[in-house]
PDB file of C-alpha atoms in Angstrom:
ATOM      1  CA  MET A   5     -37.686 -14.445 -21.815  1.00 40.00           C
ATOM      2  CA  GLU A   6     -35.433 -17.486 -21.770  1.00 42.00           C
ATOM      3  CA  ALA A   7     -32.281 -16.585 -19.841  1.00 46.00           C
ATOM      4  CA  THR A   8     -30.160 -19.513 -20.974  1.00 44.00           C
ATOM      5  CA  VAL A   9     -28.465 -20.428 -24.247  1.00 42.00           C
ATOM      6  CA  THR A  10     -27.726 -23.729 -25.974  1.00 43.00           C
ATOM      7  CA  THR A  11     -25.122 -24.877 -28.457  1.00 42.00           C
ATOM      8  CA  ALA A  12     -25.591 -26.883 -31.635  1.00 46.00           C
ATOM      9  CA  ASN A  13     -24.010 -30.034 -30.210  1.00 49.00           C
ATOM     10  CA  ASN A  14     -25.076 -29.718 -26.609  1.00 49.00           C
ATOM     11  CA  ASP A  15     -28.611 -29.330 -25.323  1.00 50.00           C
ATOM     12  CA  LYS A  16     -27.392 -28.594 -21.799  1.00 48.00           C
ATOM     13  CA  LYS A  17     -28.325 -25.101 -20.733  1.00 49.00           C
ATOM     14  CA  THR A  18     -25.522 -22.653 -19.908  1.00 51.00           C
ATOM     15  CA  TRP A  19     -25.694 -19.424 -17.991  1.00 52.00           C
ATOM     16  CA  GLY A  20     -26.724 -16.412 -20.056  1.00 56.00           C
ATOM     17  CA  GLY A  21     -26.694 -13.897 -17.242  1.00 54.00           C
ATOM     18  CA  GLY A  22     -30.242 -14.486 -16.056  1.00 54.00           C
ATOM     19  CA  HIS A  23     -31.549 -15.205 -12.583  1.00 54.00           C
ATOM     20  CA  GLU A  24     -32.549 -18.842 -13.061  1.00 56.00           C
ATOM     21  CA  ILE A  25     -28.959 -20.121 -12.922  1.00 56.00           C
ATOM     22  CA  GLN A  26     -26.492 -18.252 -10.668  1.00 59.00           C
ATOM     23  CA  PRO A  27     -22.963 -19.672 -10.275  1.00 58.00           C
ATOM     24  CA  LEU A  28     -21.823 -19.454  -6.657  1.00 60.00           C
ATOM     25  CA  GLY A  29     -25.125 -17.813  -5.845  1.00 65.00           C
ATOM     26  CA  SER A  30     -23.990 -14.495  -7.327  1.00 68.00           C
ATOM     27  CA  SER A  31     -25.729 -12.311  -9.859  1.00 80.00           C
ATOM     28  CA  TYR A  32     -24.285 -11.711 -13.305  1.00 79.00           C
ATOM     29  CA  GLY A  33     -23.149  -8.181 -12.372  1.00 81.00           C
ATOM     30  CA  LYS A  34     -21.264  -9.278  -9.280  1.00 86.00           C
ATOM     31  CA  MET A  35     -19.605 -12.130 -11.164  1.00 87.00           C
ATOM     32  CA  MET A  36     -18.368  -9.717 -13.816  1.00 89.00           C
ATOM     33  CA  MET A  37     -17.028  -7.399 -11.105  1.00 91.00           C
ATOM     34  CA  TRP A  38     -15.141 -10.332  -9.581  1.00 91.00           C
ATOM     35  CA  PHE A  39     -13.674 -11.192 -12.995  1.00 92.00           C
ATOM     36  CA  PHE A  40     -12.482  -7.606 -13.366  1.00 93.00           C
ATOM     37  CA  ILE A  41     -10.992  -7.567  -9.870  1.00 95.00           C
ATOM     38  CA  VAL A  42      -9.067 -10.799 -10.473  1.00 95.00           C
ATOM     39  CA  SER A  43      -7.646  -9.544 -13.795  1.00 95.00           C
ATOM     40  CA  ASP A  44      -6.710  -6.194 -12.250  1.00 95.00           C
ATOM     41  CA  ALA A  45      -5.088  -7.958  -9.308  1.00 95.00           C
ATOM     42  CA  LEU A  46      -2.867  -9.846 -11.749  1.00 95.00           C
ATOM     43  CA  THR A  47      -1.861  -6.537 -13.346  1.00 95.00           C
ATOM     44  CA  PHE A  48      -0.875  -5.007 -10.013  1.00 95.00           C
ATOM     45  CA  SER A  49       0.932  -8.224  -9.093  1.00 95.00           C
ATOM     46  CA  GLY A  50       3.062  -7.890 -12.213  1.00 95.00           C
ATOM     47  CA  PHE A  51       3.927  -4.278 -11.404  1.00 95.00           C
ATOM     48  CA  LEU A  52       4.830  -5.011  -7.786  1.00 95.00           C
ATOM     49  CA  GLY A  53       6.785  -8.104  -8.846  1.00 95.00           C
ATOM     50  CA  ALA A  54       8.840  -5.991 -11.270  1.00 95.00           C
ATOM     51  CA  TYR A  55       9.423  -3.452  -8.491  1.00 95.00           C
ATOM     52  CA  GLY A  56      10.615  -6.172  -6.122  1.00 93.00           C
ATOM     53  CA  PHE A  57      12.975  -7.629  -8.720  1.00 94.00           C
ATOM     54  CA  SER A  58      14.477  -4.202  -9.500  1.00 94.00           C
ATOM     55  CA  ARG A  59      14.871  -3.348  -5.842  1.00 92.00           C
ATOM     56  CA  PHE A  60      16.621  -6.631  -5.132  1.00 92.00           C
ATOM     57  CA  LYS A  61      18.944  -6.087  -8.092  1.00 93.00           C
ATOM     58  CA  PHE A  62      19.872  -2.527  -7.050  1.00 92.00           C
ATOM     59  CA  ILE A  63      19.457  -2.941  -3.302  1.00 89.00           C
ATOM     60  CA  GLU A  64      22.739  -1.141  -2.542  1.00 87.00           C
ATOM     61  CA  THR A  65      21.594   2.103  -4.160  1.00 88.00           C
ATOM     62  CA  TRP A  66      17.869   1.974  -3.434  1.00 90.00           C
ATOM     63  CA  PRO A  67      16.506   5.072  -1.625  1.00 90.00           C
ATOM     64  CA  LEU A  68      15.424   4.855   2.002  1.00 88.00           C
ATOM     65  CA  ALA A  69      11.700   5.601   2.386  1.00 88.00           C
ATOM     66  CA  ASP A  70      12.291   7.301   5.751  1.00 87.00           C
ATOM     67  CA  GLU A  71      14.452   9.883   3.980  1.00 88.00           C
ATOM     68  CA  VAL A  72      12.146  10.400   1.015  1.00 90.00           C
ATOM     69  CA  PHE A  73       8.656  10.713   2.495  1.00 90.00           C
ATOM     70  CA  THR A  74       9.273  13.074   5.395  1.00 88.00           C
ATOM     71  CA  HIS A  75       6.805  15.883   4.714  1.00 87.00           C
ATOM     72  CA  PHE A  76       3.633  16.747   6.568  1.00 89.00           C
ATOM     73  CA  PRO A  77       1.165  19.521   5.603  1.00 87.00           C
ATOM     74  CA  PHE A  78       1.625  22.850   7.376  1.00 82.00           C
ATOM     75  CA  MET A  79       4.798  21.567   9.063  1.00 81.00           C
ATOM     76  CA  HIS A  80       7.477  22.890   6.727  1.00 76.00           C
ATOM     77  CA  GLY A  81      10.991  22.029   7.818  1.00 71.00           C
ATOM     78  CA  VAL A  82       9.842  19.385  10.289  1.00 78.00           C
ATOM     79  CA  SER A  83      10.968  15.854   9.519  1.00 80.00           C
ATOM     80  CA  ALA A  84       8.017  13.499   9.962  1.00 84.00           C
ATOM     81  CA  PRO A  85       9.009  10.293   8.165  1.00 86.00           C
ATOM     82  CA  MET A  86       6.033   8.221   7.030  1.00 89.00           C
ATOM     83  CA  TYR A  87       3.539  10.093   9.235  1.00 92.00           C
ATOM     84  CA  TYR A  88       1.481  11.557   6.420  1.00 93.00           C
ATOM     85  CA  VAL A  89       1.584   8.353   4.385  1.00 93.00           C
ATOM     86  CA  ALA A  90       0.271   6.494   7.437  1.00 93.00           C
ATOM     87  CA  LEU A  91      -2.518   9.078   7.768  1.00 94.00           C
ATOM     88  CA  MET A  92      -3.418   8.649   4.081  1.00 95.00           C
ATOM     89  CA  THR A  93      -3.581   4.898   4.565  1.00 95.00           C
ATOM     90  CA  PHE A  94      -5.819   5.237   7.625  1.00 96.00           C
ATOM     91  CA  ILE A  95      -8.215   7.521   5.731  1.00 96.00           C
ATOM     92  CA  LEU A  96      -8.494   5.096   2.816  1.00 95.00           C
ATOM     93  CA  ILE A  97      -9.072   2.112   5.111  1.00 95.00           C
ATOM     94  CA  PHE A  98     -11.676   4.084   7.055  1.00 96.00           C
ATOM     95  CA  SER A  99     -13.460   4.848   3.770  1.00 96.00           C
ATOM     96  CA  SER A 100     -13.651   1.105   3.227  1.00 96.00           C
ATOM     97  CA  VAL A 101     -15.414   0.805   6.597  1.00 96.00           C
ATOM     98  CA  THR A 102     -17.993   3.422   5.601  1.00 97.00           C
ATOM     99  CA  MET A 103     -18.527   1.520   2.345  1.00 97.00           C
ATOM    100  CA  VAL A 104     -19.279  -1.651   4.343  1.00 96.00           C
ATOM    101  CA  LEU A 105     -21.815   0.311   6.365  1.00 96.00           C
ATOM    102  CA  ALA A 106     -23.385   1.645   3.160  1.00 96.00           C
ATOM    103  CA  VAL A 107     -23.767  -1.888   1.766  1.00 95.00           C
ATOM    104  CA  ASP A 108     -25.260  -3.102   5.033  1.00 95.00           C
ATOM    105  CA  ALA A 109     -27.734  -0.207   5.068  1.00 95.00           C
ATOM    106  CA  GLY A 110     -28.645  -1.093   1.482  1.00 94.00           C
ATOM    107  CA  HIS A 111     -29.489  -4.631   2.510  1.00 92.00           C
ATOM    108  CA  GLN A 112     -31.890  -3.124   5.049  1.00 93.00           C
ATOM    109  CA  LEU A 113     -33.288  -0.736   2.396  1.00 93.00           C
ATOM    110  CA  LYS A 114     -32.383   2.312   4.501  1.00 94.00           C
ATOM    111  CA  LYS A 115     -31.939   4.997   1.872  1.00 94.00           C
ATOM    112  CA  THR A 116     -30.797   7.794   4.199  1.00 95.00           C
ATOM    113  CA  LYS A 117     -28.066   5.747   5.831  1.00 96.00           C
ATOM    114  CA  VAL A 118     -26.836   4.522   2.449  1.00 96.00           C
ATOM    115  CA  ALA A 119     -26.540   8.138   1.269  1.00 96.00           C
ATOM    116  CA  ILE A 120     -24.682   9.244   4.406  1.00 97.00           C
ATOM    117  CA  TYR A 121     -22.147   6.413   4.303  1.00 97.00           C
ATOM    118  CA  MET A 122     -21.638   6.780   0.549  1.00 97.00           C
ATOM    119  CA  PHE A 123     -20.976  10.492   1.072  1.00 97.00           C
ATOM    120  CA  LEU A 124     -18.370   9.729   3.747  1.00 97.00           C
ATOM    121  CA  THR A 125     -16.734   7.192   1.426  1.00 97.00           C
ATOM    122  CA  ILE A 126     -16.515   9.794  -1.337  1.00 97.00           C
ATOM    123  CA  ILE A 127     -14.957  12.346   1.030  1.00 97.00           C
ATOM    124  CA  GLY A 128     -12.375   9.802   2.154  1.00 97.00           C
ATOM    125  CA  GLY A 129     -11.500   8.972  -1.459  1.00 97.00           C
ATOM    126  CA  LEU A 130     -11.142  12.628  -2.394  1.00 97.00           C
ATOM    127  CA  ILE A 131      -8.861  13.275   0.585  1.00 97.00           C
ATOM    128  CA  PHE A 132      -6.698  10.315  -0.386  1.00 97.00           C
ATOM    129  CA  VAL A 133      -6.403  11.394  -4.037  1.00 97.00           C
ATOM    130  CA  GLY A 134      -5.569  14.950  -2.956  1.00 96.00           C
ATOM    131  CA  SER A 135      -2.976  13.617  -0.508  1.00 95.00           C
ATOM    132  CA  GLN A 136      -1.366  11.539  -3.249  1.00 95.00           C
ATOM    133  CA  ALA A 137      -1.168  14.615  -5.471  1.00 95.00           C
ATOM    134  CA  TRP A 138       0.480  16.515  -2.613  1.00 94.00           C
ATOM    135  CA  GLU A 139       2.987  13.680  -2.126  1.00 93.00           C
ATOM    136  CA  TRP A 140       3.774  13.751  -5.836  1.00 94.00           C
ATOM    137  CA  LYS A 141       4.367  17.507  -5.704  1.00 94.00           C
ATOM    138  CA  ASN A 142       6.898  17.192  -2.887  1.00 92.00           C
ATOM    139  CA  PHE A 143       8.544  14.171  -4.495  1.00 93.00           C
ATOM    140  CA  ILE A 144       8.966  16.006  -7.812  1.00 94.00           C
ATOM    141  CA  LYS A 145      10.128  19.242  -6.216  1.00 92.00           C
ATOM    142  CA  GLY A 146      12.657  17.646  -3.866  1.00 90.00           C
ATOM    143  CA  GLU A 147      14.111  19.127  -0.726  1.00 89.00           C
ATOM    144  CA  TYR A 148      17.893  18.902  -0.581  1.00 93.00           C
ATOM    145  CA  GLY A 149      19.136  18.366  -4.109  1.00 93.00           C
ATOM    146  CA  ALA A 150      22.152  16.382  -5.262  1.00 94.00           C
ATOM    147  CA  VAL A 151      24.630  16.095  -8.121  1.00 94.00           C
ATOM    148  CA  GLU A 152      25.114  13.298 -10.615  1.00 93.00           C
ATOM    149  CA  THR A 153      28.550  12.262 -11.855  1.00 92.00           C
ATOM    150  CA  HIS A 154      29.601  11.316 -15.378  1.00 89.00           C
ATOM    151  CA  GLY A 155      29.253   7.672 -14.384  1.00 86.00           C
ATOM    152  CA  GLY A 156      25.666   8.158 -13.194  1.00 87.00           C
ATOM    153  CA  SER A 157      26.423   8.000  -9.465  1.00 89.00           C
ATOM    154  CA  LEU A 158      24.458  10.278  -7.154  1.00 92.00           C
ATOM    155  CA  LEU A 159      26.226  12.509  -4.619  1.00 94.00           C
ATOM    156  CA  GLN A 160      24.413  14.101  -1.680  1.00 94.00           C
ATOM    157  CA  PHE A 161      25.784  16.516   0.905  1.00 95.00           C
ATOM    158  CA  VAL A 162      25.946  16.142   4.668  1.00 94.00           C
ATOM    159  CA  LYS A 163      27.638  17.597   7.716  1.00 93.00           C
ATOM    160  CA  ALA A 164      30.169  15.640   9.745  1.00 88.00           C
ATOM    161  CA  ASP A 165      27.375  14.295  11.984  1.00 88.00           C
ATOM    162  CA  GLY A 166      25.460  12.975   8.963  1.00 85.00           C
ATOM    163  CA  THR A 167      22.828  15.727   8.843  1.00 89.00           C
ATOM    164  CA  ARG A 168      21.623  16.411   5.302  1.00 91.00           C
ATOM    165  CA  VAL A 169      22.505  19.773   3.786  1.00 93.00           C
ATOM    166  CA  ALA A 170      20.511  21.383   0.979  1.00 93.00           C
ATOM    167  CA  LEU A 171      22.249  22.870  -2.051  1.00 93.00           C
ATOM    168  CA  ALA A 172      20.827  26.281  -1.187  1.00 91.00           C
ATOM    169  CA  ASP A 173      22.683  26.219   2.147  1.00 92.00           C
ATOM    170  CA  PHE A 174      26.165  26.312   0.647  1.00 92.00           C
ATOM    171  CA  ALA A 175      26.071  26.919  -3.119  1.00 91.00           C
ATOM    172  CA  VAL A 176      27.455  30.237  -4.327  1.00 90.00           C
ATOM    173  CA  LYS A 177      26.387  32.402  -7.226  1.00 86.00           C
ATOM    174  CA  LEU A 178      29.028  32.764  -9.896  1.00 83.00           C
ATOM    175  CA  PRO A 179      29.017  35.478 -12.575  1.00 79.00           C
ATOM    176  CA  GLU A 180      28.216  33.164 -15.443  1.00 64.00           C
ATOM    177  CA  GLN A 181      25.533  33.240 -18.085  1.00 53.00           C
ATOM    178  CA  ARG A 182      23.252  30.223 -18.288  1.00 58.00           C
ATOM    179  CA  GLU A 183      20.450  30.089 -20.798  1.00 54.00           C
ATOM    180  CA  ALA A 184      17.836  27.400 -21.160  1.00 54.00           C
ATOM    181  CA  LEU A 185      17.462  25.948 -24.635  1.00 49.00           C
ATOM    182  CA  THR A 186      14.090  26.502 -26.246  1.00 56.00           C
ATOM    183  CA  ARG A 187      12.453  24.898 -29.249  1.00 56.00           C
ATOM    184  CA  SER A 188      13.669  27.732 -31.477  1.00 58.00           C
ATOM    185  CA  LYS A 189      17.258  27.297 -30.284  1.00 52.00           C
ATOM    186  CA  THR A 190      17.593  23.514 -30.510  1.00 49.00           C
ATOM    187  CA  THR A 191      18.522  21.377 -33.458  1.00 48.00           C
ATOM    188  CA  TRP A 192      16.454  18.427 -34.643  1.00 44.00           C
ATOM    189  CA  PHE A 193      18.478  15.867 -32.660  1.00 44.00           C
ATOM    190  CA  MET A 194      18.292  17.749 -29.353  1.00 44.00           C
ATOM    191  CA  GLU A 195      15.432  17.450 -26.941  1.00 47.00           C
ATOM    192  CA  ASP A 196      13.604  20.563 -25.887  1.00 43.00           C
ATOM    193  CA  ALA A 197      15.466  21.671 -22.807  1.00 44.00           C
ATOM    194  CA  GLN A 198      13.891  21.418 -19.441  1.00 53.00           C
ATOM    195  CA  SER A 199      14.105  24.241 -16.955  1.00 66.00           C
ATOM    196  CA  LEU A 200      17.596  24.844 -15.662  1.00 78.00           C
ATOM    197  CA  PRO A 201      18.428  23.837 -12.092  1.00 85.00           C
ATOM    198  CA  THR A 202      18.787  26.587  -9.540  1.00 85.00           C
ATOM    199  CA  TYR A 203      22.561  26.166  -9.415  1.00 90.00           C
ATOM    200  CA  SER A 204      25.211  25.043 -11.863  1.00 91.00           C
ATOM    201  CA  VAL A 205      27.793  22.339 -11.171  1.00 92.00           C
ATOM    202  CA  ALA A 206      30.503  24.992 -10.869  1.00 92.00           C
ATOM    203  CA  GLU A 207      28.498  26.865  -8.244  1.00 92.00           C
ATOM    204  CA  ILE A 208      28.045  23.681  -6.222  1.00 93.00           C
ATOM    205  CA  GLN A 209      31.759  22.869  -6.438  1.00 93.00           C
ATOM    206  CA  ALA A 210      32.760  26.399  -5.429  1.00 93.00           C
ATOM    207  CA  GLY A 211      30.354  26.396  -2.493  1.00 94.00           C
ATOM    208  CA  PHE A 212      31.617  23.011  -1.343  1.00 94.00           C
ATOM    209  CA  LYS A 213      35.212  24.267  -1.307  1.00 93.00           C
ATOM    210  CA  ALA A 214      34.135  27.282   0.749  1.00 92.00           C
ATOM    211  CA  HIS A 215      32.590  25.026   3.413  1.00 92.00           C
ATOM    212  CA  PRO A 216      35.275  22.645   4.740  1.00 92.00           C
ATOM    213  CA  ASP A 217      32.797  21.100   7.186  1.00 93.00           C
ATOM    214  CA  LEU A 218      30.785  19.515   4.396  1.00 95.00           C
ATOM    215  CA  LEU A 219      31.138  15.965   3.149  1.00 95.00           C
ATOM    216  CA  VAL A 220      29.757  13.977   0.254  1.00 95.00           C
ATOM    217  CA  ARG A 221      27.410  11.065   0.822  1.00 93.00           C
ATOM    218  CA  THR A 222      26.995   8.469  -1.893  1.00 92.00           C
ATOM    219  CA  GLU A 223      23.819   6.519  -2.660  1.00 88.00           C
ATOM    220  CA  THR A 224      25.480   3.223  -1.723  1.00 87.00           C
ATOM    221  CA  LEU A 225      24.150   1.611   1.449  1.00 86.00           C
ATOM    222  CA  THR A 226      26.379   0.144   4.127  1.00 82.00           C
ATOM    223  CA  LYS A 227      25.674  -3.070   6.042  1.00 80.00           C
ATOM    224  CA  ASP A 228      23.865  -0.932   8.635  1.00 80.00           C
ATOM    225  CA  LYS A 229      21.517   0.355   5.886  1.00 80.00           C
ATOM    226  CA  LYS A 230      22.990   3.820   6.006  1.00 85.00           C
ATOM    227  CA  LYS A 231      24.377   5.839   3.117  1.00 89.00           C
ATOM    228  CA  THR A 232      28.166   5.830   2.719  1.00 90.00           C
ATOM    229  CA  VAL A 233      29.809   9.111   3.816  1.00 92.00           C
ATOM    230  CA  LEU A 234      33.170   9.895   2.212  1.00 93.00           C
ATOM    231  CA  SER A 235      36.129  11.651   3.745  1.00 93.00           C
ATOM    232  CA  ARG A 236      36.809  15.259   2.808  1.00 94.00           C
ATOM    233  CA  GLN A 237      39.499  14.319   0.315  1.00 93.00           C
ATOM    234  CA  GLU A 238      37.382  11.580  -1.222  1.00 94.00           C
ATOM    235  CA  SER A 239      34.460  14.010  -1.357  1.00 94.00           C
ATOM    236  CA  GLU A 240      36.453  16.565  -3.328  1.00 93.00           C
ATOM    237  CA  THR A 241      37.642  13.886  -5.740  1.00 93.00           C
ATOM    238  CA  ARG A 242      34.147  12.567  -6.402  1.00 93.00           C
ATOM    239  CA  LEU A 243      32.645  16.038  -6.676  1.00 94.00           C
ATOM    240  CA  ALA A 244      35.148  16.891  -9.404  1.00 93.00           C
ATOM    241  CA  GLU A 245      33.364  14.254 -11.531  1.00 92.00           C
ATOM    242  CA  ALA A 246      29.988  16.007 -11.214  1.00 92.00           C
ATOM    243  CA  LYS A 247      28.055  16.523 -14.431  1.00 92.00           C
ATOM    244  CA  TYR A 248      24.461  17.385 -13.523  1.00 92.00           C
ATOM    245  CA  VAL A 249      22.684  19.144 -10.690  1.00 94.00           C
ATOM    246  CA  VAL A 250      19.626  17.137  -9.656  1.00 93.00           C
ATOM    247  CA  GLU A 251      16.698  18.762  -7.876  1.00 93.00           C
ATOM    248  CA  GLY A 252      13.735  16.536  -7.078  1.00 92.00           C
ATOM    249  CA  ALA A 253      12.737  13.539  -9.134  1.00 93.00           C
ATOM    250  CA  ASN A 254      11.401  12.835 -12.600  1.00 91.00           C
ATOM    251  CA  LEU A 255      11.546  10.013 -15.126  1.00 90.00           C
ATOM    252  CA  ILE A 256      15.160  10.887 -16.019  1.00 90.00           C
ATOM    253  CA  ARG A 257      16.888  11.784 -12.752  1.00 90.00           C
ATOM    254  CA  ASN A 258      16.206  11.279  -9.079  1.00 91.00           C
ATOM    255  CA  GLU A 259      17.848  13.123  -6.195  1.00 92.00           C
ATOM    256  CA  TYR A 260      16.872  10.402  -3.719  1.00 92.00           C
ATOM    257  CA  GLY A 261      18.827   7.525  -5.242  1.00 89.00           C
ATOM    258  CA  ASN A 262      18.333   4.943  -7.954  1.00 90.00           C
ATOM    259  CA  LYS A 263      16.407   6.293 -10.951  1.00 90.00           C
ATOM    260  CA  LEU A 264      14.159   3.238 -11.148  1.00 93.00           C
ATOM    261  CA  PHE A 265      12.690   4.113  -7.759  1.00 94.00           C
ATOM    262  CA  ALA A 266      11.136   7.272  -9.173  1.00 94.00           C
ATOM    263  CA  ASP A 267       9.928   5.468 -12.303  1.00 94.00           C
ATOM    264  CA  PHE A 268       8.152   2.798 -10.276  1.00 95.00           C
ATOM    265  CA  PHE A 269       6.802   5.361  -7.818  1.00 94.00           C
ATOM    266  CA  PHE A 270       5.193   7.448 -10.533  1.00 95.00           C
ATOM    267  CA  PHE A 271       3.845   4.452 -12.424  1.00 94.00           C
ATOM    268  CA  ILE A 272       2.509   2.280  -9.602  1.00 96.00           C
ATOM    269  CA  THR A 273       1.146   4.989  -7.295  1.00 95.00           C
ATOM    270  CA  GLY A 274      -0.187   6.855 -10.325  1.00 95.00           C
ATOM    271  CA  PHE A 275      -1.946   3.738 -11.593  1.00 96.00           C
ATOM    272  CA  HIS A 276      -3.435   3.126  -8.162  1.00 96.00           C
ATOM    273  CA  GLY A 277      -4.412   6.786  -7.856  1.00 96.00           C
ATOM    274  CA  PHE A 278      -6.242   6.483 -11.173  1.00 96.00           C
ATOM    275  CA  HIS A 279      -8.178   3.538  -9.743  1.00 96.00           C
ATOM    276  CA  VAL A 280      -9.108   5.522  -6.628  1.00 97.00           C
ATOM    277  CA  PHE A 281     -10.162   8.540  -8.703  1.00 97.00           C
ATOM    278  CA  SER A 282     -12.270   6.291 -10.952  1.00 96.00           C
ATOM    279  CA  GLY A 283     -13.840   4.754  -7.852  1.00 96.00           C
ATOM    280  CA  VAL A 284     -14.692   8.203  -6.503  1.00 97.00           C
ATOM    281  CA  ILE A 285     -16.407   9.141  -9.779  1.00 97.00           C
ATOM    282  CA  ILE A 286     -18.409   5.898  -9.764  1.00 96.00           C
ATOM    283  CA  ASN A 287     -19.323   6.422  -6.104  1.00 96.00           C
ATOM    284  CA  ILE A 288     -20.573   9.914  -6.885  1.00 97.00           C
ATOM    285  CA  ILE A 289     -22.821   8.532  -9.627  1.00 96.00           C
ATOM    286  CA  ILE A 290     -24.167   5.838  -7.298  1.00 96.00           C
ATOM    287  CA  PHE A 291     -24.619   8.446  -4.547  1.00 96.00           C
ATOM    288  CA  PHE A 292     -26.857  10.619  -6.738  1.00 96.00           C
ATOM    289  CA  ASN A 293     -28.817   7.569  -7.835  1.00 95.00           C
ATOM    290  CA  VAL A 294     -29.405   6.807  -4.169  1.00 95.00           C
ATOM    291  CA  LEU A 295     -30.643  10.364  -3.580  1.00 95.00           C
ATOM    292  CA  LEU A 296     -32.969  10.092  -6.584  1.00 94.00           C
ATOM    293  CA  GLY A 297     -34.440   6.900  -5.185  1.00 92.00           C
ATOM    294  CA  THR A 298     -33.394   4.744  -8.146  1.00 91.00           C
ATOM    295  CA  TYR A 299     -32.484   1.732  -6.024  1.00 91.00           C
ATOM    296  CA  GLU A 300     -35.355   2.337  -3.631  1.00 91.00           C
ATOM    297  CA  LYS A 301     -37.741   1.821  -6.544  1.00 91.00           C
ATOM    298  CA  ARG A 302     -35.926  -1.366  -7.558  1.00 89.00           C
ATOM    299  CA  ARG A 303     -36.058  -2.581  -3.975  1.00 89.00           C
ATOM    300  CA  SER A 304     -32.389  -3.546  -4.389  1.00 89.00           C
ATOM    301  CA  TYR A 305     -29.122  -1.787  -3.608  1.00 91.00           C
ATOM    302  CA  GLU A 306     -26.984  -4.317  -5.431  1.00 91.00           C
ATOM    303  CA  MET A 307     -25.209  -1.538  -7.357  1.00 93.00           C
ATOM    304  CA  VAL A 308     -23.880  -0.222  -4.046  1.00 94.00           C
ATOM    305  CA  GLU A 309     -22.610  -3.700  -3.237  1.00 93.00           C
ATOM    306  CA  LYS A 310     -20.882  -4.058  -6.617  1.00 94.00           C
ATOM    307  CA  VAL A 311     -19.101  -0.713  -6.392  1.00 95.00           C
ATOM    308  CA  GLY A 312     -18.242  -1.675  -2.810  1.00 95.00           C
ATOM    309  CA  LEU A 313     -16.363  -4.720  -4.090  1.00 95.00           C
ATOM    310  CA  TYR A 314     -14.278  -2.456  -6.328  1.00 96.00           C
ATOM    311  CA  TRP A 315     -13.610  -0.010  -3.502  1.00 96.00           C
ATOM    312  CA  HIS A 316     -12.440  -2.758  -1.145  1.00 96.00           C
ATOM    313  CA  PHE A 317     -10.152  -4.055  -3.880  1.00 96.00           C
ATOM    314  CA  VAL A 318      -8.595  -0.596  -4.312  1.00 96.00           C
ATOM    315  CA  ASP A 319      -8.031  -0.400  -0.556  1.00 95.00           C
ATOM    316  CA  LEU A 320      -6.441  -3.851  -0.471  1.00 95.00           C
ATOM    317  CA  VAL A 321      -4.096  -2.984  -3.337  1.00 96.00           C
ATOM    318  CA  TRP A 322      -2.969   0.123  -1.475  1.00 96.00           C
ATOM    319  CA  VAL A 323      -2.062  -2.033   1.533  1.00 95.00           C
ATOM    320  CA  PHE A 324       0.372  -3.931  -0.693  1.00 94.00           C
ATOM    321  CA  VAL A 325       1.686  -0.755  -2.354  1.00 94.00           C
ATOM    322  CA  PHE A 326       2.139   0.876   1.051  1.00 94.00           C
ATOM    323  CA  THR A 327       4.004  -2.179   2.334  1.00 92.00           C
ATOM    324  CA  VAL A 328       6.279  -2.449  -0.705  1.00 90.00           C
ATOM    325  CA  PHE A 329       7.122   1.233  -1.173  1.00 87.00           C
ATOM    326  CA  TYR A 330       7.068   2.615   2.330  1.00 89.00           C
ATOM    327  CA  LEU A 331       7.609  -0.146   4.875  1.00 86.00           C
ATOM    328  CA  VAL A 332       9.882  -2.829   3.421  1.00 79.00           C
TER     329      VAL A 332
END
């Protein structure tokens, strides 16, 4: 069958996806994968560019990554800033290495090796996606808590030496009745209430007064890139302006600092996580096709190579996300 097409005014043959004419020596499938990768790269570039602009604009109140991502599995209460994120990154990069080995084995038509390396790539992807979900859980749950003032400023609590103090360490329980609004108890212009925080503003203020060694730390960074710690008198004055108790992070409030940080974190890492999850699903399909001998019969493992291009792209994007969110 003729693999080229012509136009009414031009008899010159153009590429129709066949094998006779191959731009850059690539097959039609690989060219289409490259087109997708380039378009997706532009999308991620826009997201990261918006993040960079917002961070530059609100640099004085932007959260410090070393204070946000401090958790490590099975090490509760131990501060391990960036350790687990670094481990996640290593696992994803290593999965890219196993994908390279799978592609190379495919070129040599070694079915068993392709299956083994594809399996290792899938395991690495699953570990990364699970790790991202675990990071999200800790980010949403929070660790110390904070309060938000009427003006939208965030107030955190520290000891005189700068050590963070959780709300649970000093808040008191007051004999007051607090009831969460439900759909049946709200009017049409009120949002369905979210779950109430563990403590009320009054309980935080009472607990702060009962602990004279505590101070308030604002979200504003000093020239030394450290949060500003107020004096005791200034702390009491600012705390009197408290309006909300913030525990963890969501799309509305963020105990770590500027609200946009949480919005970008959920959107960009979630979008990348979706790409990794999609890649894992595609890899699983390719893996079973390898086991069934589909590509062995074709005498070509090009499908492994095409999904490998996507997987390397996902890894490369994470390098930029990791640099922007966690390192810079």
